[in-house]
mmCIF file with all atom_site columns, C-alpha atoms in Angstrom:
data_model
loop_
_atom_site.group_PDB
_atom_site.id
_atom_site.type_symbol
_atom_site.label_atom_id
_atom_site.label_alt_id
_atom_site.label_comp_id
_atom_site.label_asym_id
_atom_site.label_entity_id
_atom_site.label_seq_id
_atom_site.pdbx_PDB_ins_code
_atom_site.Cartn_x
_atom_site.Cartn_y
_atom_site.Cartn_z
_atom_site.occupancy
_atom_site.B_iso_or_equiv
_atom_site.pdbx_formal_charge
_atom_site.auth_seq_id
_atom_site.auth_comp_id
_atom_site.auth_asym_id
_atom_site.auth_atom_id
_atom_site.pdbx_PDB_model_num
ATOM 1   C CA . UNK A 1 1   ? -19.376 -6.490  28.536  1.00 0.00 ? 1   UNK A CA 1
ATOM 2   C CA . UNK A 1 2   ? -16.964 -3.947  26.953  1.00 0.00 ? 2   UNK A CA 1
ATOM 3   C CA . UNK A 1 3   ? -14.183 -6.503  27.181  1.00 0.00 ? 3   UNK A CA 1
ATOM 4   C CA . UNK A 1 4   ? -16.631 -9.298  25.360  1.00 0.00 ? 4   UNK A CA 1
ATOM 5   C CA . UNK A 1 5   ? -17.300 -6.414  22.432  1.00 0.00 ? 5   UNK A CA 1
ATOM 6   C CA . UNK A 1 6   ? -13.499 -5.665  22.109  1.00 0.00 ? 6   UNK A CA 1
ATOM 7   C CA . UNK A 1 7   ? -12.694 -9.318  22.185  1.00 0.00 ? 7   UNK A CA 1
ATOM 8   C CA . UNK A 1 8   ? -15.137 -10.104 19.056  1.00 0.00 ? 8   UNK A CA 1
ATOM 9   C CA . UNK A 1 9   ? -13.981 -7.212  17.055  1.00 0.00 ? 9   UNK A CA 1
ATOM 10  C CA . UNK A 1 10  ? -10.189 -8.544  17.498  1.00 0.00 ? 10  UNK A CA 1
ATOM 11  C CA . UNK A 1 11  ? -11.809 -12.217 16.192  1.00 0.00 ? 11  UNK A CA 1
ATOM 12  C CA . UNK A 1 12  ? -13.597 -10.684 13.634  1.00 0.00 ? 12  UNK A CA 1
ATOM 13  C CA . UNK A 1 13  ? -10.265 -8.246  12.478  1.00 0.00 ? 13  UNK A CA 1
ATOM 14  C CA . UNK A 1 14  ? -8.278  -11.542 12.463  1.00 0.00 ? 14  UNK A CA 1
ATOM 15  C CA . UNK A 1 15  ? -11.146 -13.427 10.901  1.00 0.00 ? 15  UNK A CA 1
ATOM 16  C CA . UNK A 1 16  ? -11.436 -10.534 7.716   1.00 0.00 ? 16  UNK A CA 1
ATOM 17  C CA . UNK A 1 17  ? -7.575  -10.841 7.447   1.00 0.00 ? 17  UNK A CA 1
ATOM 18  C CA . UNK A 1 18  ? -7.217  -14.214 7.195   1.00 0.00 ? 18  UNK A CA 1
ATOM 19  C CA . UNK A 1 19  ? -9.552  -14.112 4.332   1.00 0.00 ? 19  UNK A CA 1
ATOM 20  C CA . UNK A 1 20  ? -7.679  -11.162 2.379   1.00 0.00 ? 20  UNK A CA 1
ATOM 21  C CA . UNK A 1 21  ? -4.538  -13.525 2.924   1.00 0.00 ? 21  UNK A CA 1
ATOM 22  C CA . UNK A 1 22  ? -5.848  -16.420 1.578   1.00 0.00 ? 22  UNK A CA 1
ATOM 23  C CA . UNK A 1 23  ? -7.394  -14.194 -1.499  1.00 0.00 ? 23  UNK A CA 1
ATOM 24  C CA . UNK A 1 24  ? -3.912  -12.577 -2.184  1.00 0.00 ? 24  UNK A CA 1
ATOM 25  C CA . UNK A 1 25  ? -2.633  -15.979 -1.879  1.00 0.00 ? 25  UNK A CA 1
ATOM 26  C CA . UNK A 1 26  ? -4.787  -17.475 -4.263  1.00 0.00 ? 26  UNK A CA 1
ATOM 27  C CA . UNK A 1 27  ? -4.034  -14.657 -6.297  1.00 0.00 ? 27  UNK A CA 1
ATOM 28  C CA . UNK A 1 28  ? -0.781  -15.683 -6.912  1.00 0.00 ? 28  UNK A CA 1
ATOM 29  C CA . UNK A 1 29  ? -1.672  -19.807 -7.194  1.00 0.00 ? 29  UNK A CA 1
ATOM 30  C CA . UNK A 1 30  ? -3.493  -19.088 -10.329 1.00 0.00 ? 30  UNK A CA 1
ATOM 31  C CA . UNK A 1 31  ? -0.890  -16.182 -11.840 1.00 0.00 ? 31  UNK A CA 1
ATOM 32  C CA . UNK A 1 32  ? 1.835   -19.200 -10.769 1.00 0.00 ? 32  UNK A CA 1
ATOM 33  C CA . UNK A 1 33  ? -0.317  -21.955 -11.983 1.00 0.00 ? 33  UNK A CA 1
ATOM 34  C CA . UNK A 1 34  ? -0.979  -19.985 -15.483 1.00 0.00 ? 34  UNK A CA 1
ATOM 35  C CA . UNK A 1 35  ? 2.535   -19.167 -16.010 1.00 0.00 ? 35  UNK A CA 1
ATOM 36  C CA . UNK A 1 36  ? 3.037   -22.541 -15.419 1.00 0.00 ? 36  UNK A CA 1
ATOM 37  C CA . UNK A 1 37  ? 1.020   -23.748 -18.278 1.00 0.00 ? 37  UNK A CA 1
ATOM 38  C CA . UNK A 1 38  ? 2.141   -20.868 -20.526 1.00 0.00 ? 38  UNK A CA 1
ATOM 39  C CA . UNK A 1 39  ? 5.987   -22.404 -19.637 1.00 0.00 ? 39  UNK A CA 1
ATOM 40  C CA . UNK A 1 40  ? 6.943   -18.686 -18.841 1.00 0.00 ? 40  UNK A CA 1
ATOM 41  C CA . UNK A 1 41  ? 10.567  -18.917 -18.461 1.00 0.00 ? 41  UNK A CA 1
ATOM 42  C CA . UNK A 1 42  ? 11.495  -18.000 -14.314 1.00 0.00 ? 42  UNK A CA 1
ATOM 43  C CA . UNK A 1 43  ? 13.005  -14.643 -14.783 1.00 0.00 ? 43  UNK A CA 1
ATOM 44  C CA . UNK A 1 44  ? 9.656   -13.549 -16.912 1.00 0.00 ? 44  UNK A CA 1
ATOM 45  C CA . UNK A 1 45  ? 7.258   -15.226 -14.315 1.00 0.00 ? 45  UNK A CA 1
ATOM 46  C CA . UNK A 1 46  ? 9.456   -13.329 -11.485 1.00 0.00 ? 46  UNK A CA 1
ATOM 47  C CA . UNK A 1 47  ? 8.548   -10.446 -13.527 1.00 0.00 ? 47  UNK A CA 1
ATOM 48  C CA . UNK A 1 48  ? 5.523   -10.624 -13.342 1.00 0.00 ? 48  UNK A CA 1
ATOM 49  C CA . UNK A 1 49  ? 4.817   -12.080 -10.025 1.00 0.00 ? 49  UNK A CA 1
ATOM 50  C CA . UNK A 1 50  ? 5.874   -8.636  -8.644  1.00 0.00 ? 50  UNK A CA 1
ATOM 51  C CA . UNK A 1 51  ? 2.942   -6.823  -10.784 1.00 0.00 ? 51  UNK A CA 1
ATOM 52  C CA . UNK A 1 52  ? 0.080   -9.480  -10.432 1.00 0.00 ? 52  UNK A CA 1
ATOM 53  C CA . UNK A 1 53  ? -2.883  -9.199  -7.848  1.00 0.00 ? 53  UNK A CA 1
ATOM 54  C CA . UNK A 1 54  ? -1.885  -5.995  -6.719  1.00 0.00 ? 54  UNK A CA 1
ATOM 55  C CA . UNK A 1 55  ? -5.373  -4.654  -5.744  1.00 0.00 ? 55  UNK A CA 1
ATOM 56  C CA . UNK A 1 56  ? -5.511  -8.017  -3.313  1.00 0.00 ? 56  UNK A CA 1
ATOM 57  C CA . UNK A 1 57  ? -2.232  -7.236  -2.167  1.00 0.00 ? 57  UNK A CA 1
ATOM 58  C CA . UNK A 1 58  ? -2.808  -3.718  -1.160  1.00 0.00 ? 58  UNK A CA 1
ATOM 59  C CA . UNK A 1 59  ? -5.764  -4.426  0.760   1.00 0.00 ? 59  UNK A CA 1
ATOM 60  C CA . UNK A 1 60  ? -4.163  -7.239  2.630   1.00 0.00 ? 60  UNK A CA 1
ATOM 61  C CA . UNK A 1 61  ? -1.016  -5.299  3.629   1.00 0.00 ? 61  UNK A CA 1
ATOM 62  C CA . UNK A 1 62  ? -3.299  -2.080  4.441   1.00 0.00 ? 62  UNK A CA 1
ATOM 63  C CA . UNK A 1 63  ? -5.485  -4.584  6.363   1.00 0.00 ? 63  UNK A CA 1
ATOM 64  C CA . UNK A 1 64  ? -2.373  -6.029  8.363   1.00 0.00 ? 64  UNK A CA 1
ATOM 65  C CA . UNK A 1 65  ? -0.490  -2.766  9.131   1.00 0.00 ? 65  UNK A CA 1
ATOM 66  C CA . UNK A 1 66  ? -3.978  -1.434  10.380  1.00 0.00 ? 66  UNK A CA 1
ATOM 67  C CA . UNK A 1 67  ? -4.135  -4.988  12.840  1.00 0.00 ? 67  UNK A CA 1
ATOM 68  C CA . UNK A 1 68  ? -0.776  -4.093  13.957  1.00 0.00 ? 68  UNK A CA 1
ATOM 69  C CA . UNK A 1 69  ? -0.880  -0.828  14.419  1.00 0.00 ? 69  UNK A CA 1
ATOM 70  C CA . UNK A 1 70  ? -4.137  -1.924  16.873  1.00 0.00 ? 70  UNK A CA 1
ATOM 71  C CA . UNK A 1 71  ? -1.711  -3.818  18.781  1.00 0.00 ? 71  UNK A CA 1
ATOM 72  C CA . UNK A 1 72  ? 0.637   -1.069  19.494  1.00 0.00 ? 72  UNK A CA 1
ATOM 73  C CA . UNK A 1 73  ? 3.176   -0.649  16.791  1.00 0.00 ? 73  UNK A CA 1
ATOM 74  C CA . UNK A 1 74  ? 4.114   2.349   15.179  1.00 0.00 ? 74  UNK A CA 1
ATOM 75  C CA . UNK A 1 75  ? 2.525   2.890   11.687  1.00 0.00 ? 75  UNK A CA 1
ATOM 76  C CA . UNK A 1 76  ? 6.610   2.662   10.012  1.00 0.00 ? 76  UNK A CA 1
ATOM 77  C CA . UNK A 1 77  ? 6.973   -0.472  11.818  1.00 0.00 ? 77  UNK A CA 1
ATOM 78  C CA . UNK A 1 78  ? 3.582   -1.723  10.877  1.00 0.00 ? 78  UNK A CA 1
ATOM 79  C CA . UNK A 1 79  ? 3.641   -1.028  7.103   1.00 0.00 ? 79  UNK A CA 1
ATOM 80  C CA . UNK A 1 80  ? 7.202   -2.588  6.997   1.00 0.00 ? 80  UNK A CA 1
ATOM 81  C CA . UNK A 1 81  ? 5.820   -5.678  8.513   1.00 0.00 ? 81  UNK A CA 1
ATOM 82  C CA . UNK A 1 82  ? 2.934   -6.337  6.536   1.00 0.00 ? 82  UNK A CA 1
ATOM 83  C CA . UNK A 1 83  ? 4.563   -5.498  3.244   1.00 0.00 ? 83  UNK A CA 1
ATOM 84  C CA . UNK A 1 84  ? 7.266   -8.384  4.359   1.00 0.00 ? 84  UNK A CA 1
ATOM 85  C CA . UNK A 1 85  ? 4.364   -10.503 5.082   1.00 0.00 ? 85  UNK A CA 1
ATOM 86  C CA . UNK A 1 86  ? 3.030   -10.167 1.522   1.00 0.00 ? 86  UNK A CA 1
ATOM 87  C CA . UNK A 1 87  ? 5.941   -10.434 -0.172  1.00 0.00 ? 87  UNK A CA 1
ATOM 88  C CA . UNK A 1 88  ? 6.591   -13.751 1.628   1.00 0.00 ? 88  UNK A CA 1
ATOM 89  C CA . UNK A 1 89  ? 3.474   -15.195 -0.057  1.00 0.00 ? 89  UNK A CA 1
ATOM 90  C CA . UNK A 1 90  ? 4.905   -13.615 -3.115  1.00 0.00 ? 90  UNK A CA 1
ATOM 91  C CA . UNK A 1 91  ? 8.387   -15.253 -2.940  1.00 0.00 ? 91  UNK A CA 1
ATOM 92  C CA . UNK A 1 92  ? 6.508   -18.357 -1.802  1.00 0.00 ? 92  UNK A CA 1
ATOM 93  C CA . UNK A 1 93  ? 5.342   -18.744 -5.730  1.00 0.00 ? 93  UNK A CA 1
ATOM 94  C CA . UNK A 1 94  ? 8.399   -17.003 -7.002  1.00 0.00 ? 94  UNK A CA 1
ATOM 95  C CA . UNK A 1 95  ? 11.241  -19.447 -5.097  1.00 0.00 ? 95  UNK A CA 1
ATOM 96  C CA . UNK A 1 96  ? 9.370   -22.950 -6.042  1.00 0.00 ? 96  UNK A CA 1
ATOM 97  C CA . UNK A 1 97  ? 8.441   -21.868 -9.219  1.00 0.00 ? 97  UNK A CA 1
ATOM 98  C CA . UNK A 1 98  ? 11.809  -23.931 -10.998 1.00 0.00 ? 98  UNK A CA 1
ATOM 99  C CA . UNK A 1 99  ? 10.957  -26.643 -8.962  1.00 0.00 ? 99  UNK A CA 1
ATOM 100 C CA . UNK A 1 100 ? 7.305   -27.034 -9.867  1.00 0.00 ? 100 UNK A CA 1
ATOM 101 C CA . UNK A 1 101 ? 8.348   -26.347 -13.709 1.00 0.00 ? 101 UNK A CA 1
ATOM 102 C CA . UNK A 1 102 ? 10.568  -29.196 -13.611 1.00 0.00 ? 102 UNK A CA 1
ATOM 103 C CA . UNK A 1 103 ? 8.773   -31.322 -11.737 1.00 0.00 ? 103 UNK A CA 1
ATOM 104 C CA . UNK A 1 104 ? 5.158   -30.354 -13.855 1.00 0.00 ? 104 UNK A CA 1
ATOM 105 C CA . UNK A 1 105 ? 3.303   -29.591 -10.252 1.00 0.00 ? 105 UNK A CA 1
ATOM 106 C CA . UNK A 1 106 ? 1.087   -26.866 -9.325  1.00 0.00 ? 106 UNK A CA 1
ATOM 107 C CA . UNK A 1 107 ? 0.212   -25.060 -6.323  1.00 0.00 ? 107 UNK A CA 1
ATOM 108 C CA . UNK A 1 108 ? -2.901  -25.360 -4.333  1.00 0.00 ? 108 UNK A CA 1
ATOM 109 C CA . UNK A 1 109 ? -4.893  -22.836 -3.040  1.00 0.00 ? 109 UNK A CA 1
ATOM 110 C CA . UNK A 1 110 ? -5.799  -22.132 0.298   1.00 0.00 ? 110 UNK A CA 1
ATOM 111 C CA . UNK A 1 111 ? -9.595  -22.801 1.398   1.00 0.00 ? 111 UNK A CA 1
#
């Protein structure tokens, strides 16, 4: 029985997580995709990538560093991990953002 409870609390942890990704992440598809229409140049939209959705990307990396502290690493480590996690989906919009200018595509967000 206690192993049952502890098992649908981990689900439901990875469950609420995925959902702050995806809301950071789509976050960032409509900052990317309104730059895009605005034709921000790349260093501007860089710019401001790195101040946009910061309330979804706070509670998405406190989120994550709390999951892996749960799973036994040290609060340093686990902070350092999840802040590389979010900045990947940050440099995700940031690195094709030339390529999606020149090619007039947008991103899609997660559902």
């Amino acid at each position: 029985m206690f192993s049952s409870l502890i098992a649908l609390m981990l689900v439901t942890q990875a469950g609420d997580l995925d959902s702050l990704r995806k809301d950071y992440s789509n976050c960032m598809v409509d900052v990317t995709i309104e730059h895009l229409d605005k034709k921000t140049g790349t260093r501007a939209f860089k710019k401001a990538a790195q101040g946009a959705c910061l309330e979804k990307r706070s509670a998405y990396i406190e989120a994550l560093a709390k999951d892996e502290v749960a799973y036994g690493s040290t609060p340093e480590e686990a902070q350092e991990y999840a802040r590389e996690e979010a900045d990947s989906v940050m440099n995700a919009m940031v690195n094709g953002y030339d390529d999606m200018q020149q090619s007039n595509t947008r991103p899609s967000k997660e559902t």
